[in-house]
């Protein structure tokens, strides 16, 4: 299972964010430029909500899209693509002539500025490709397109803006971070959740509040929105990193290890940290589920059960673990108590 890359930023993104923050008129602060832009966008969206309150995430998406001046066109079939293309080309919008090629391969969405808007038209159209496997990213792609418009400056002239799976440009990765943060805006998420959080609670929230989002994006959005120290992880058998490339020599059998992992900021601030590829403690309920002793369950454990590769233990701290088998992996959330 692959996670949407909602919050991955790097040094090149920070360089880009430095320039963008200046263009947006964001005053210097103790925050990094990336965090300052994310906060700038969050405050903008909260102002939208003050003007037009809404109760759910879909309503928030439509509100923000309207405020930044775009409407969505969904492509579910190739027939939809041809219809949308013909509709706008017939109106003299030549930006749509190459719409089919703009949505090929790894392109999930494109935003086009209308050159000949009619009375009542919004200035932009965001075409979202929902064909085949792209459908599960529809919600995130919509927010990604809106994210570009939330940070559009006067210096920019947006003609084509494509949402790619291969996000190499720093702006694309920054906008991913915006989509992940605003698409699951904390004040819109928290009232729908009960604490302490469980995996079932996340699934129920997904079904009730944002079924159009992928489950992966929902997991990431929820753990970042809750005001609780929380780590989400998946576990499956694997080797130590130093042994992974040794094809013919295994000093030890594969052990249950952490794979995909997400840690929210509250957990980081409180030093509740579990690392990628860390061995899962044998006495943890995660291991018991992997061994087939349980299908799902929760337990109070201690963070110091988790040992680093050098043999050192984590700090002693009670944690609540909720885990279950999902296919060939065990997924779990670990909550600081």
Short mmCIF file of C-alpha atoms in Angstrom, two decimals:
data_model
loop_
_atom_site.label_atom_id
_atom_site.label_comp_id
_atom_site.label_asym_id
_atom_site.label_seq_id
_atom_site.Cartn_x
_atom_site.Cartn_y
_atom_site.Cartn_z
CA UNK A 1 0.00 0.00 0.00
CA UNK A 2 1.40 3.37 -1.07
CA UNK A 3 0.65 6.57 0.75
CA UNK A 4 -0.30 9.81 -1.00
CA UNK A 5 2.69 12.08 -0.67
CA UNK A 6 0.86 14.72 1.27
CA UNK A 7 3.53 16.17 3.49
CA UNK A 8 6.89 15.42 1.91
CA UNK A 9 9.03 18.54 1.60
CA UNK A 10 12.77 19.06 1.30
CA UNK A 11 15.50 21.67 1.00
CA UNK A 12 14.59 22.60 -2.57
CA UNK A 13 10.99 23.11 -1.47
CA UNK A 14 12.16 25.43 1.29
CA UNK A 15 14.17 27.50 -1.21
CA UNK A 16 11.08 27.79 -3.38
CA UNK A 17 8.96 28.62 -0.33
CA UNK A 18 11.35 31.44 0.65
CA UNK A 19 10.70 33.25 -2.64
CA UNK A 20 6.98 32.48 -2.64
CA UNK A 21 6.54 33.76 0.92
CA UNK A 22 8.03 37.08 -0.13
CA UNK A 23 5.71 37.26 -3.15
CA UNK A 24 2.73 36.50 -0.92
CA UNK A 25 3.74 39.29 1.46
CA UNK A 26 4.24 36.95 4.40
CA UNK A 27 6.28 38.64 7.10
CA UNK A 28 9.36 36.83 8.48
CA UNK A 29 8.75 34.82 11.65
CA UNK A 30 10.14 31.92 13.64
CA UNK A 31 8.38 29.52 11.27
CA UNK A 32 10.09 28.05 8.24
CA UNK A 33 8.87 29.51 4.97
CA UNK A 34 7.00 26.28 4.22
CA UNK A 35 5.19 26.34 7.56
CA UNK A 36 4.54 30.07 7.21
CA UNK A 37 2.85 29.48 3.84
CA UNK A 38 0.80 26.60 5.26
CA UNK A 39 -0.34 28.84 8.11
CA UNK A 40 -1.06 31.68 5.67
CA UNK A 41 -3.27 29.37 3.63
CA UNK A 42 -4.95 27.95 6.74
CA UNK A 43 -5.86 31.42 7.95
CA UNK A 44 -7.21 32.32 4.52
CA UNK A 45 -9.46 29.26 4.52
CA UNK A 46 -10.63 29.98 8.08
CA UNK A 47 -11.67 33.46 6.91
CA UNK A 48 -13.69 31.83 4.13
CA UNK A 49 -15.41 29.70 6.78
CA UNK A 50 -16.20 32.78 8.86
CA UNK A 51 -17.98 34.23 5.84
CA UNK A 52 -19.77 31.05 4.77
CA UNK A 53 -19.91 28.33 7.47
CA UNK A 54 -20.13 24.71 6.33
CA UNK A 55 -20.35 21.46 8.22
CA UNK A 56 -18.46 18.88 6.18
CA UNK A 57 -15.31 18.45 4.12
CA UNK A 58 -17.10 18.31 0.78
CA UNK A 59 -18.80 21.61 1.59
CA UNK A 60 -15.42 23.08 2.54
CA UNK A 61 -13.91 21.95 -0.77
CA UNK A 62 -16.70 23.54 -2.79
CA UNK A 63 -16.53 26.74 -0.75
CA UNK A 64 -12.78 27.17 -1.17
CA UNK A 65 -12.91 26.27 -4.88
CA UNK A 66 -15.51 28.98 -5.40
CA UNK A 67 -13.51 31.51 -3.39
CA UNK A 68 -10.34 30.95 -5.44
CA UNK A 69 -12.32 31.06 -8.66
CA UNK A 70 -12.48 27.56 -10.08
CA UNK A 71 -15.12 25.00 -10.93
CA UNK A 72 -14.48 21.28 -11.25
CA UNK A 73 -15.06 19.17 -14.35
CA UNK A 74 -14.84 15.42 -13.63
CA UNK A 75 -13.56 12.97 -16.22
CA UNK A 76 -14.94 9.52 -15.44
CA UNK A 77 -14.86 8.16 -19.01
CA UNK A 78 -13.09 9.07 -22.24
CA UNK A 79 -16.50 10.26 -23.42
CA UNK A 80 -16.49 12.81 -20.59
CA UNK A 81 -13.06 13.99 -21.68
CA UNK A 82 -14.17 14.50 -25.27
CA UNK A 83 -17.35 16.28 -24.17
CA UNK A 84 -15.48 18.70 -21.87
CA UNK A 85 -12.86 19.38 -24.52
CA UNK A 86 -15.46 20.11 -27.22
CA UNK A 87 -17.55 22.25 -24.85
CA UNK A 88 -14.75 24.70 -24.14
CA UNK A 89 -13.03 24.64 -27.53
CA UNK A 90 -16.37 25.55 -29.12
CA UNK A 91 -16.35 28.60 -26.85
CA UNK A 92 -12.94 29.61 -28.19
CA UNK A 93 -10.99 28.36 -25.16
CA UNK A 94 -7.93 27.04 -26.96
CA UNK A 95 -6.33 25.98 -23.69
CA UNK A 96 -8.54 22.89 -23.90
CA UNK A 97 -7.34 21.79 -27.35
CA UNK A 98 -4.69 19.50 -25.86
CA UNK A 99 -6.78 18.37 -22.88
CA UNK A 100 -6.48 14.68 -23.74
CA UNK A 101 -2.68 14.82 -23.88
CA UNK A 102 -2.53 16.92 -20.70
CA UNK A 103 -4.26 14.11 -18.81
CA UNK A 104 -2.18 11.24 -20.14
CA UNK A 105 -0.17 8.81 -18.04
CA UNK A 106 0.68 10.23 -14.61
CA UNK A 107 -1.32 13.47 -14.87
CA UNK A 108 -4.27 13.55 -12.47
CA UNK A 109 -5.60 17.05 -12.98
CA UNK A 110 -5.16 20.31 -14.85
CA UNK A 111 -6.34 23.86 -14.13
CA UNK A 112 -6.89 26.18 -17.07
CA UNK A 113 -7.57 29.91 -17.03
CA UNK A 114 -10.52 30.87 -19.21
CA UNK A 115 -9.54 33.48 -21.81
CA UNK A 116 -13.10 34.28 -22.82
CA UNK A 117 -15.21 33.85 -19.69
CA UNK A 118 -18.94 34.34 -20.03
CA UNK A 119 -21.02 36.33 -17.55
CA UNK A 120 -21.19 34.36 -14.30
CA UNK A 121 -18.19 32.16 -15.15
CA UNK A 122 -15.43 31.66 -12.63
CA UNK A 123 -11.99 32.48 -14.07
CA UNK A 124 -10.61 28.93 -13.88
CA UNK A 125 -11.68 25.40 -14.72
CA UNK A 126 -10.05 22.44 -12.93
CA UNK A 127 -10.40 19.19 -14.85
CA UNK A 128 -10.04 16.16 -12.56
CA UNK A 129 -9.19 12.79 -14.11
CA UNK A 130 -11.17 10.08 -12.29
CA UNK A 131 -10.65 7.29 -14.81
CA UNK A 132 -9.51 3.88 -13.61
CA UNK A 133 -7.10 3.87 -10.69
CA UNK A 134 -6.95 7.66 -10.71
CA UNK A 135 -10.42 7.73 -9.15
CA UNK A 136 -9.14 6.95 -5.66
CA UNK A 137 -7.16 10.23 -5.70
CA UNK A 138 -10.06 12.42 -6.77
CA UNK A 139 -10.43 14.26 -3.47
CA UNK A 140 -6.70 14.88 -3.11
CA UNK A 141 -6.39 15.99 -6.76
CA UNK A 142 -9.20 18.49 -6.29
CA UNK A 143 -7.48 19.96 -3.26
CA UNK A 144 -4.16 19.97 -5.07
CA UNK A 145 -5.63 22.07 -7.89
CA UNK A 146 -7.27 24.41 -5.37
CA UNK A 147 -3.96 24.57 -3.51
CA UNK A 148 -2.23 26.07 -6.54
CA UNK A 149 -4.82 28.82 -6.66
CA UNK A 150 -4.56 29.51 -2.94
CA UNK A 151 -0.94 30.55 -3.43
CA UNK A 152 -1.31 32.16 -6.85
CA UNK A 153 0.46 35.53 -6.85
CA UNK A 154 0.16 38.54 -9.11
CA UNK A 155 3.51 37.66 -10.65
CA UNK A 156 2.19 34.31 -11.90
CA UNK A 157 0.28 33.74 -15.12
CA UNK A 158 -1.40 30.37 -14.87
CA UNK A 159 -2.15 28.73 -18.21
CA UNK A 160 -1.75 25.03 -17.60
CA UNK A 161 -1.23 23.51 -14.20
CA UNK A 162 -1.03 19.76 -14.14
CA UNK A 163 -1.12 17.52 -11.10
CA UNK A 164 1.50 14.80 -11.59
CA UNK A 165 2.17 11.61 -9.69
CA UNK A 166 5.89 12.21 -10.21
CA UNK A 167 6.20 15.40 -8.21
CA UNK A 168 9.61 16.80 -9.00
CA UNK A 169 8.99 20.53 -8.98
CA UNK A 170 9.15 22.11 -5.50
CA UNK A 171 5.83 23.88 -6.07
CA UNK A 172 4.09 20.56 -6.65
CA UNK A 173 5.39 19.16 -3.37
CA UNK A 174 4.51 22.33 -1.48
CA UNK A 175 0.99 22.21 -2.90
CA UNK A 176 0.78 18.56 -1.82
CA UNK A 177 1.46 19.75 1.72
CA UNK A 178 -1.28 22.37 1.39
CA UNK A 179 -3.74 19.79 0.07
CA UNK A 180 -2.96 17.44 2.95
CA UNK A 181 -3.33 20.17 5.56
CA UNK A 182 -6.40 21.99 4.24
CA UNK A 183 -8.18 18.96 2.80
CA UNK A 184 -8.51 17.69 6.37
CA UNK A 185 -8.74 21.00 8.19
CA UNK A 186 -8.63 20.30 11.91
CA UNK A 187 -11.78 22.28 12.90
CA UNK A 188 -13.74 20.33 10.27
CA UNK A 189 -12.33 16.94 11.30
CA UNK A 190 -12.19 16.94 15.10
CA UNK A 191 -15.94 17.26 15.81
CA UNK A 192 -16.54 14.02 13.88
CA UNK A 193 -14.05 11.93 15.88
CA UNK A 194 -14.07 10.34 19.31
CA UNK A 195 -10.90 10.03 21.34
CA UNK A 196 -8.90 7.97 21.95
CA UNK A 197 -8.76 7.33 18.23
CA UNK A 198 -9.07 3.83 16.79
CA UNK A 199 -8.63 2.37 13.33
CA UNK A 200 -12.36 1.69 13.16
CA UNK A 201 -13.03 5.33 14.06
CA UNK A 202 -10.89 6.42 11.11
CA UNK A 203 -12.76 4.05 8.77
CA UNK A 204 -16.13 5.30 10.04
CA UNK A 205 -15.01 8.90 9.52
CA UNK A 206 -13.86 8.03 6.00
CA UNK A 207 -17.22 6.50 5.12
CA UNK A 208 -19.30 9.28 6.70
CA UNK A 209 -17.35 12.42 5.91
CA UNK A 210 -15.05 11.93 2.92
CA UNK A 211 -15.79 8.72 0.96
CA UNK A 212 -14.41 10.39 -2.17
CA UNK A 213 -10.95 10.56 -0.56
CA UNK A 214 -8.58 7.60 -0.58
CA UNK A 215 -8.23 5.71 2.67
CA UNK A 216 -4.51 6.50 2.73
CA UNK A 217 -5.15 10.24 2.44
CA UNK A 218 -7.83 9.99 5.13
CA UNK A 219 -5.45 8.27 7.55
CA UNK A 220 -2.80 10.93 7.04
CA UNK A 221 -5.31 13.76 7.25
CA UNK A 222 -6.93 12.47 10.43
CA UNK A 223 -3.73 11.82 12.36
CA UNK A 224 -2.47 15.30 11.46
CA UNK A 225 -5.77 16.90 12.51
CA UNK A 226 -6.24 15.34 15.95
CA UNK A 227 -4.78 17.04 19.00
CA UNK A 228 -3.25 13.83 20.31
CA UNK A 229 0.19 12.19 20.12
CA UNK A 230 -0.34 9.60 17.44
CA UNK A 231 1.73 7.30 15.22
CA UNK A 232 0.23 5.21 12.43
CA UNK A 233 2.27 2.29 11.10
CA UNK A 234 2.13 -0.85 9.04
CA UNK A 235 4.22 -3.90 9.92
CA UNK A 236 5.38 -6.93 7.95
CA UNK A 237 8.40 -9.26 8.07
CA UNK A 238 11.69 -7.81 6.89
CA UNK A 239 15.44 -7.64 7.42
CA UNK A 240 17.68 -5.04 8.98
CA UNK A 241 18.63 -2.37 6.47
CA UNK A 242 22.25 -3.49 6.37
CA UNK A 243 21.14 -7.01 5.37
CA UNK A 244 18.48 -6.09 2.81
CA UNK A 245 20.89 -6.16 -0.16
CA UNK A 246 22.61 -9.39 0.83
CA UNK A 247 20.73 -11.87 -1.31
CA UNK A 248 22.60 -15.03 -0.35
CA UNK A 249 23.47 -14.45 3.27
CA UNK A 250 20.89 -13.87 5.98
CA UNK A 251 22.35 -13.84 9.52
CA UNK A 252 18.83 -13.87 10.95
CA UNK A 253 15.35 -14.73 9.65
CA UNK A 254 13.09 -11.83 8.67
CA UNK A 255 11.45 -10.25 11.70
CA UNK A 256 8.30 -8.18 11.99
CA UNK A 257 9.32 -4.61 11.23
CA UNK A 258 7.76 -1.19 10.75
CA UNK A 259 7.12 -0.23 7.17
CA UNK A 260 4.92 2.73 6.21
CA UNK A 261 4.75 5.09 9.15
CA UNK A 262 3.17 8.46 9.84
CA UNK A 263 3.80 10.56 12.94
CA UNK A 264 1.84 13.71 13.69
CA UNK A 265 3.41 16.91 14.95
CA UNK A 266 2.07 16.48 18.48
CA UNK A 267 3.81 13.12 18.77
CA UNK A 268 7.05 14.61 17.45
CA UNK A 269 6.84 17.49 19.92
CA UNK A 270 6.34 15.00 22.76
CA UNK A 271 9.11 12.71 21.50
CA UNK A 272 6.80 9.81 20.70
CA UNK A 273 8.91 8.53 17.84
CA UNK A 274 9.05 5.12 16.17
CA UNK A 275 11.38 4.66 13.22
CA UNK A 276 11.01 3.07 9.81
CA UNK A 277 12.21 -0.56 9.78
CA UNK A 278 12.25 -0.76 13.59
CA UNK A 279 11.61 -4.28 14.91
CA UNK A 280 8.17 -4.72 16.46
CA UNK A 281 8.41 -5.96 20.09
CA UNK A 282 7.45 -9.63 20.41
CA UNK A 283 5.17 -8.86 23.37
CA UNK A 284 3.27 -6.15 21.50
CA UNK A 285 -0.26 -6.88 20.39
CA UNK A 286 0.97 -6.08 16.87
CA UNK A 287 3.15 -9.20 16.97
CA UNK A 288 0.35 -11.31 18.42
CA UNK A 289 -1.92 -10.32 15.56
CA UNK A 290 0.82 -11.06 13.03
CA UNK A 291 1.25 -14.54 14.55
CA UNK A 292 -2.46 -15.20 14.06
CA UNK A 293 -3.34 -15.24 17.75
CA UNK A 294 -5.79 -12.39 17.19
CA UNK A 295 -7.43 -10.70 14.22
CA UNK A 296 -7.61 -7.31 15.93
CA UNK A 297 -7.32 -5.80 19.37
CA UNK A 298 -6.00 -3.01 21.56
CA UNK A 299 -3.75 -2.93 24.57
CA UNK A 300 -1.88 -0.60 26.88
CA UNK A 301 1.86 -1.05 26.34
CA UNK A 302 5.05 0.91 26.95
CA UNK A 303 7.16 2.84 24.47
CA UNK A 304 10.33 1.42 26.05
CA UNK A 305 9.47 -1.99 24.57
CA UNK A 306 10.68 -0.60 21.25
CA UNK A 307 14.44 -0.96 20.84
CA UNK A 308 16.69 0.78 18.35
CA UNK A 309 19.02 -1.18 16.05
CA UNK A 310 21.87 -0.45 18.47
CA UNK A 311 19.95 -2.09 21.31
CA UNK A 312 18.92 1.09 23.10
CA UNK A 313 15.40 1.49 24.42
CA UNK A 314 12.95 4.33 23.98
CA UNK A 315 11.84 6.41 26.93
CA UNK A 316 9.47 4.77 29.37
CA UNK A 317 5.97 5.96 28.56
CA UNK A 318 2.57 4.24 28.49
CA UNK A 319 0.97 4.05 25.06
CA UNK A 320 -2.34 2.73 23.77
CA UNK A 321 -2.02 0.42 20.75
CA UNK A 322 -4.92 -0.38 18.44
CA UNK A 323 -4.04 -2.91 15.74
CA UNK A 324 -5.56 -5.28 13.21
CA UNK A 325 -4.62 -7.49 10.30
CA UNK A 326 -5.22 -6.04 6.85
CA UNK A 327 -4.27 -8.41 4.07
CA UNK A 328 -0.66 -9.47 4.53
CA UNK A 329 0.25 -6.63 6.88
CA UNK A 330 -0.69 -5.51 10.37
CA UNK A 331 -1.66 -1.87 10.76
CA UNK A 332 -1.71 -0.04 14.04
CA UNK A 333 -2.05 3.31 15.70
CA UNK A 334 0.00 4.10 18.78
CA UNK A 335 -1.28 6.85 21.06
CA UNK A 336 0.68 8.52 23.82
CA UNK A 337 -1.07 8.45 27.20
#
